[in-house]
Amino acid sequence: MSDSDASALTSRALAAIGQAQTEGELGRIEVEYLGRKSGHVSRLLSNIGQLPAAEKAALGKAANETKRFIEAALAARRAELDASRLADLAETEAIDVTFPGPPLGRGHIHVLTQIRRQIETVLESLGYQVELGPEVETEWYNFEALNLTAGHPARESWDSFYFSPDLLLRAHTSPVQIRAMQSIKDPPIYIITPGRVYRRDPPEATRLPYFSQVEGLAVDNGLTVGDMKGTLLYMIQSLYGRERKVRIRPSYFPFTEPSFEFDVSCGICGGVGCKSCRHKGWLEVGGCGMVHPQVLRNGGIDPTQWNGYAWGFGIERMAMLKHDVDDIRLFYEPDLRFLEQF
Ligand code: DAH
């Protein structure tokens, strides 16, 4: 073993290091040359013991130098590989934080919510306040207090879902009239109560087992049918346009006397009659009337001092009339092709 062996070893190691492309390869080269037991440099020194003293020193020096060269070359190559890895990373994984993200689909307010909010806004501008009531209601509020006593034939119009003989899903928003009178106590009372109602009707194009209503109630001094009709006209014209007309027809509800149905003139033919309004010229919207004295009493209001009017209509029906939709079920189906139109 000689100096020249050492320098041959050095040049072989340096060549291998120069060609190494990864940290893994460098690690292997390090073990191969500098490994304590069987690395080339250790082996170079393995028979140093048998050499004469002068040669011993020379070989030891050469081996140390070889070791230092290889170590320095390894460190330099490592630094090189690191630098190029970082350069690659900067190239391939650059993130431009100012780059706009992929566009997210935007949702929008459901058409029924839109209409409900419009109705609220219009009536709030007239001084009405929004009052909410429970969807699970007692028999008394849903029926009795509204003059719909047990066995009353009109009850059949409100075929309901019962939890127990006394507890049901409310069949209309009218019970909130009673709750509002009881809680507000002192007239004047001007409230509207939007909300979900439930009836045992199988789903069809014109009806569903659940839908939404907006109830209105005014209790004041000397209110007239004219006040009521004017309010309904203002609401309808605000929602549908100034050219629309409102008419009321005599009807029957146990909680109002007199009672009416109210209609809006057809927006397509202007009231003369066309296919869209089935040649009637008018579209039915809801019911209304002057609050029955007994209903006022049930709400804790003295009917000799105060009187009132009330109305109730379906929000889906309003939306159908507004947008010319002929199937109520569409509002509750998750078909974006339909919903995105509004
Ligand atoms: N509650 C009635 C229904 O569900 C609608 C209604 C009619 C409400 C006349 C009223 C009213 O306040 O005065 O069919």
Coordinates of C-alpha atoms and ligand atoms in Angstrom, one line a residue:
M1 CA 0.0 0.0 0.0
S2 CA 1.5 3.3 -1.0
D3 CA 0.9 7.0 -1.7
S4 CA -0.1 6.2 -5.2
D5 CA -2.8 3.8 -3.9
A6 CA -4.1 6.6 -1.9
S7 CA -4.2 9.1 -4.7
A8 CA -5.8 6.5 -7.0
L9 CA -8.4 6.0 -4.3
T10 CA -8.9 9.7 -4.0
S11 CA -9.5 10.2 -7.8
R12 CA -11.9 7.2 -7.9
A13 CA -13.9 8.6 -5.0
L14 CA -13.9 12.1 -6.4
A15 CA -15.2 10.8 -9.8
A16 CA -18.0 8.8 -8.2
I17 CA -19.0 11.8 -6.0
G18 CA -19.0 14.1 -9.0
Q19 CA -21.4 11.7 -10.8
A20 CA -23.7 11.1 -7.9
Q21 CA -27.2 12.6 -8.5
T22 CA -28.9 12.0 -5.2
E23 CA -28.2 12.2 -1.5
G24 CA -28.8 8.4 -1.4
E25 CA -25.9 7.8 -3.8
L26 CA -23.7 10.1 -1.8
G27 CA -24.5 8.2 1.4
R28 CA -23.5 4.9 -0.3
I29 CA -20.2 6.4 -1.6
E30 CA -19.5 7.7 1.9
V31 CA -19.9 4.3 3.4
E32 CA -17.9 2.6 0.6
Y33 CA -14.9 4.9 1.1
L34 CA -15.0 6.1 4.6
G35 CA -16.9 3.3 6.4
R36 CA -15.1 2.5 9.7
K37 CA -14.7 -1.2 9.2
S38 CA -14.6 -2.0 5.5
G39 CA -14.4 1.4 3.8
H40 CA -11.5 1.7 1.3
V41 CA -9.6 4.2 3.5
S42 CA -9.8 1.9 6.6
R43 CA -8.6 -1.0 4.5
L44 CA -5.7 1.1 3.2
L45 CA -4.6 1.3 6.8
S46 CA -5.4 -2.3 7.8
N47 CA -1.8 -3.6 7.5
I48 CA -0.1 -0.4 8.7
G49 CA 1.1 -2.2 11.8
Q50 CA 3.6 -4.4 9.8
L51 CA 5.2 -1.4 8.0
P52 CA 8.5 0.2 9.1
A53 CA 8.1 3.4 11.1
A54 CA 9.0 5.8 8.3
E55 CA 6.5 4.3 5.9
K56 CA 3.9 4.1 8.7
A57 CA 3.9 7.9 9.0
A58 CA 3.8 8.5 5.3
L59 CA 0.9 6.2 4.8
G60 CA -1.0 7.6 7.8
K61 CA -0.6 11.0 6.4
A62 CA -1.7 10.0 2.9
A63 CA -4.8 8.2 4.3
N64 CA -5.8 11.2 6.3
E65 CA -5.5 13.4 3.3
T66 CA -7.5 11.1 1.2
K67 CA -10.2 11.1 3.9
R68 CA -10.3 14.8 4.1
F69 CA -10.5 15.2 0.3
I70 CA -13.3 12.7 0.1
E71 CA -15.2 14.4 3.0
A72 CA -14.7 17.8 1.4
A73 CA -15.9 16.5 -2.0
L74 CA -19.0 14.9 -0.4
A75 CA -19.9 18.1 1.4
A76 CA -19.4 20.2 -1.8
R77 CA -21.5 17.7 -3.9
R78 CA -24.2 17.7 -1.2
A79 CA -24.4 21.5 -1.3
E80 CA -24.6 21.4 -5.1
L81 CA -27.4 18.8 -5.1
D82 CA -29.3 20.8 -2.4
A83 CA -29.0 24.0 -4.4
S84 CA -30.3 22.4 -7.6
R85 CA -33.1 20.7 -5.7
L86 CA -34.2 24.1 -4.3
A87 CA -33.9 25.7 -7.8
D88 CA -36.1 22.9 -9.2
L89 CA -38.6 23.3 -6.5
A90 CA -38.8 27.1 -7.1
E91 CA -39.4 26.3 -10.7
T92 CA -41.9 23.5 -10.4
E93 CA -43.8 24.3 -7.2
A94 CA -43.9 28.0 -7.4
I95 CA -47.1 29.4 -5.9
D96 CA -48.5 32.7 -7.1
V97 CA -50.5 33.9 -4.2
T98 CA -52.0 36.7 -6.3
F99 CA -53.4 34.2 -8.9
P100 CA -57.3 34.2 -8.7
G101 CA -58.7 30.9 -7.5
P102 CA -61.1 28.8 -9.5
P103 CA -64.6 30.5 -9.5
L104 CA -67.0 29.1 -7.0
G105 CA -70.6 28.6 -8.0
R106 CA -72.6 31.3 -6.2
G107 CA -75.9 30.4 -4.6
H108 CA -78.9 32.7 -4.4
I109 CA -82.0 33.3 -2.3
H110 CA -84.7 30.8 -3.0
V111 CA -87.6 32.2 -4.9
L112 CA -90.1 31.6 -2.1
T113 CA -87.8 33.4 0.4
Q114 CA -87.5 36.3 -2.1
I115 CA -91.3 36.7 -2.3
R116 CA -91.8 36.3 1.4
R117 CA -89.2 39.1 2.0
Q118 CA -90.8 41.3 -0.6
I119 CA -94.2 40.9 1.1
E120 CA -92.7 41.6 4.5
T121 CA -91.0 44.8 3.1
V122 CA -94.1 46.1 1.5
L123 CA -96.3 45.5 4.6
E124 CA -93.6 46.8 7.0
S125 CA -93.7 50.0 5.0
L126 CA -97.3 50.3 6.0
G127 CA -96.5 49.8 9.6
Y128 CA -97.1 46.1 10.0
Q129 CA -94.7 44.0 12.2
V130 CA -93.6 40.5 11.6
E131 CA -94.8 38.0 14.3
L132 CA -93.9 34.4 14.3
G133 CA -95.7 31.5 15.9
P134 CA -95.0 27.8 16.6
E135 CA -95.5 25.2 13.9
V136 CA -96.6 22.6 16.5
E137 CA -99.8 24.1 17.7
T138 CA -102.5 23.3 20.2
E139 CA -106.0 22.4 19.1
W140 CA -107.3 25.5 20.9
Y141 CA -105.1 28.0 18.9
N142 CA -105.4 26.2 15.6
F143 CA -109.2 25.7 15.7
E144 CA -111.2 26.5 18.8
A145 CA -110.0 30.1 19.3
L146 CA -110.8 30.7 15.6
N147 CA -114.4 29.6 16.0
L148 CA -113.7 26.2 14.5
T149 CA -115.2 24.3 17.4
A150 CA -115.1 20.5 17.5
G151 CA -117.5 19.0 14.9
H152 CA -117.6 22.2 12.9
P153 CA -118.1 21.1 9.3
A154 CA -115.5 23.7 8.0
R155 CA -112.8 21.9 9.9
E156 CA -112.7 19.4 7.0
S157 CA -110.9 22.1 5.0
W158 CA -108.0 21.8 7.4
D159 CA -107.3 18.1 7.5
S160 CA -104.4 18.1 9.9
F161 CA -101.5 16.0 11.2
Y162 CA -102.0 15.2 14.9
F163 CA -99.4 14.3 17.5
S164 CA -102.1 13.8 20.2
P165 CA -105.7 14.9 20.4
D166 CA -104.6 18.3 21.6
L167 CA -101.4 18.8 19.6
L168 CA -101.0 19.1 15.8
L169 CA -98.9 20.7 13.1
R170 CA -100.7 24.0 12.5
A171 CA -102.9 23.9 9.4
H172 CA -102.7 27.6 8.8
T173 CA -101.1 30.7 10.2
S174 CA -104.3 32.1 11.7
P175 CA -103.5 30.8 15.2
V176 CA -100.8 33.4 15.3
Q177 CA -103.5 36.0 15.2
I178 CA -104.7 34.9 18.6
R179 CA -101.2 34.6 20.0
A180 CA -100.4 38.1 18.7
M181 CA -103.5 39.7 20.3
Q182 CA -102.7 37.9 23.6
S183 CA -99.1 39.1 23.6
I184 CA -99.5 42.6 22.3
K185 CA -102.7 43.2 24.3
D186 CA -103.3 46.8 23.5
P187 CA -104.5 47.8 20.0
P188 CA -103.7 49.2 17.6
I189 CA -102.2 45.9 16.3
Y190 CA -100.8 45.6 12.8
I191 CA -99.0 42.3 12.3
I192 CA -98.1 39.8 9.6
T193 CA -97.2 36.3 10.3
P194 CA -95.3 34.4 7.6
G195 CA -94.7 30.7 8.2
R196 CA -95.0 27.0 7.2
V197 CA -98.3 25.2 7.5
Y198 CA -99.2 21.5 7.1
R199 CA -102.2 19.7 5.7
R200 CA -103.0 16.1 4.9
D201 CA -103.1 16.6 1.2
P202 CA -101.2 14.3 -1.2
P203 CA -98.7 16.3 -3.3
E204 CA -100.2 17.5 -6.6
A205 CA -99.5 20.3 -9.1
T206 CA -101.6 22.7 -7.0
R207 CA -101.2 21.4 -3.4
L208 CA -98.7 20.0 -1.0
P209 CA -98.9 18.6 2.5
Y210 CA -96.8 21.6 3.6
F211 CA -96.6 25.1 2.2
S212 CA -96.2 28.6 3.5
Q213 CA -98.7 31.3 4.3
V214 CA -98.7 35.0 5.2
E215 CA -101.4 36.0 7.6
G216 CA -102.2 39.6 8.2
L217 CA -104.1 41.1 11.2
A218 CA -105.1 44.6 11.9
V219 CA -107.0 45.6 15.1
D220 CA -107.8 49.2 15.5
N221 CA -110.7 51.6 15.9
G222 CA -113.3 51.7 13.1
L223 CA -111.5 49.6 10.5
T224 CA -113.6 48.9 7.3
V225 CA -113.6 46.5 4.5
G226 CA -112.3 49.4 2.4
D227 CA -109.2 49.6 4.6
M228 CA -108.6 45.9 4.2
K229 CA -109.1 46.0 0.4
G230 CA -106.9 49.0 0.1
T231 CA -104.1 47.2 2.0
L232 CA -104.4 44.2 -0.2
L233 CA -104.4 46.3 -3.3
Y234 CA -101.3 48.2 -2.2
M235 CA -99.5 44.9 -1.5
I236 CA -100.6 43.3 -4.8
Q237 CA -99.6 46.3 -6.9
S238 CA -96.2 46.6 -5.1
L239 CA -95.5 43.0 -5.9
Y240 CA -97.0 42.6 -9.4
G241 CA -97.3 46.1 -10.8
R242 CA -99.6 49.1 -10.8
E243 CA -101.8 47.9 -13.5
R244 CA -103.1 45.0 -11.3
K245 CA -106.5 45.1 -9.7
V246 CA -107.9 43.3 -6.7
R247 CA -111.4 42.1 -6.2
I248 CA -113.1 40.5 -3.2
R249 CA -115.9 38.0 -3.4
P250 CA -118.2 36.9 -0.5
S251 CA -117.1 33.7 1.1
Y252 CA -117.1 31.9 4.4
F253 CA -114.6 31.5 7.1
P254 CA -115.6 30.9 10.7
F255 CA -113.1 33.5 12.0
T256 CA -114.3 36.4 10.0
E257 CA -117.6 38.1 9.4
P258 CA -118.1 39.1 6.7
S259 CA -115.6 36.8 4.9
F260 CA -114.2 37.1 1.3
E261 CA -111.9 35.5 -1.2
F262 CA -109.6 38.0 -2.8
D263 CA -108.5 37.7 -6.4
V264 CA -105.9 39.6 -8.5
S265 CA -106.5 40.5 -12.1
C266 CA -104.7 38.3 -14.6
G267 CA -101.4 39.8 -15.6
I268 CA -101.4 38.3 -19.0
C269 CA -104.8 39.4 -20.3
G270 CA -105.4 42.3 -17.9
G271 CA -108.7 40.9 -16.8
V272 CA -110.5 40.1 -20.0
G273 CA -109.8 36.4 -19.9
C274 CA -107.2 34.2 -21.5
K275 CA -105.8 30.7 -21.4
S276 CA -103.5 31.5 -18.4
C277 CA -106.4 32.5 -16.1
R278 CA -108.8 29.9 -17.6
H279 CA -110.8 32.7 -19.2
K280 CA -111.8 34.1 -15.8
G281 CA -109.7 37.3 -16.0
W282 CA -109.0 36.8 -12.3
L283 CA -106.6 34.6 -10.2
E284 CA -107.5 33.5 -6.7
V285 CA -105.0 34.5 -4.1
G286 CA -106.4 34.0 -0.6
G287 CA -109.1 34.6 2.0
C288 CA -109.9 37.7 4.1
G289 CA -112.5 39.4 6.2
M290 CA -113.5 41.4 9.2
V291 CA -112.3 39.6 12.4
H292 CA -115.2 37.8 14.1
P293 CA -116.0 39.5 17.5
Q294 CA -115.6 36.1 19.3
V295 CA -112.1 35.7 17.8
L296 CA -111.2 39.2 19.2
R297 CA -112.6 38.1 22.5
N298 CA -110.6 34.8 22.4
G299 CA -107.5 37.0 21.8
G300 CA -108.3 39.1 24.9
I301 CA -109.6 42.1 22.9
D302 CA -112.9 43.8 23.7
P303 CA -115.0 43.8 20.5
T304 CA -117.2 46.6 21.7
Q305 CA -114.1 48.9 21.6
W306 CA -112.1 47.5 18.7
N307 CA -112.5 45.8 15.4
G308 CA -110.2 44.3 12.9
Y309 CA -109.6 42.7 9.5
A310 CA -107.4 39.8 8.6
W311 CA -106.2 37.9 5.6
G312 CA -104.3 34.7 4.7
F313 CA -102.8 33.5 1.5
G314 CA -100.2 31.0 0.3
I315 CA -96.7 32.3 -0.6
E316 CA -96.2 29.5 -3.2
R317 CA -99.4 30.6 -4.8
M318 CA -98.1 34.2 -5.0
A319 CA -94.9 32.9 -6.5
M320 CA -96.8 30.8 -9.1
L321 CA -98.8 33.8 -10.1
K322 CA -95.8 36.1 -10.3
H323 CA -93.6 33.7 -12.3
D324 CA -96.3 31.8 -14.2
V325 CA -95.3 28.5 -12.6
D326 CA -98.0 25.8 -12.9
D327 CA -96.7 23.1 -10.5
I328 CA -96.2 24.0 -6.9
R329 CA -93.9 20.9 -6.4
L330 CA -91.2 22.6 -8.4
F331 CA -90.5 25.0 -5.5
Y332 CA -89.5 22.1 -3.2
E333 CA -87.5 20.0 -5.7
P334 CA -83.7 20.5 -5.9
D335 CA -83.7 21.1 -9.6
L336 CA -81.3 23.9 -10.2
R337 CA -82.4 24.4 -13.8
F338 CA -85.7 25.6 -12.4
L339 CA -84.4 27.4 -9.3
E340 CA -81.7 29.3 -11.0
Q341 CA -84.2 31.2 -13.1
F342 CA -85.3 33.4 -10.2
Ligands
DAH1 N1 -106.7 30.6 7.4 C1 -107.3 30.5 6.1 C2 -106.8 29.3 5.3 O1 -105.8 28.7 5.7 C3 -107.0 31.7 5.3 C4 -107.6 33.0 5.8 C5 -108.9 33.3 5.4 C6 -107.0 33.7 6.8 C7 -109.5 34.4 5.9 C8 -107.6 34.8 7.3 C9 -108.9 35.2 6.8 O2 -107.1 35.6 8.2 O3 -109.5 36.3 7.3 O4 -107.4 28.9 4.3

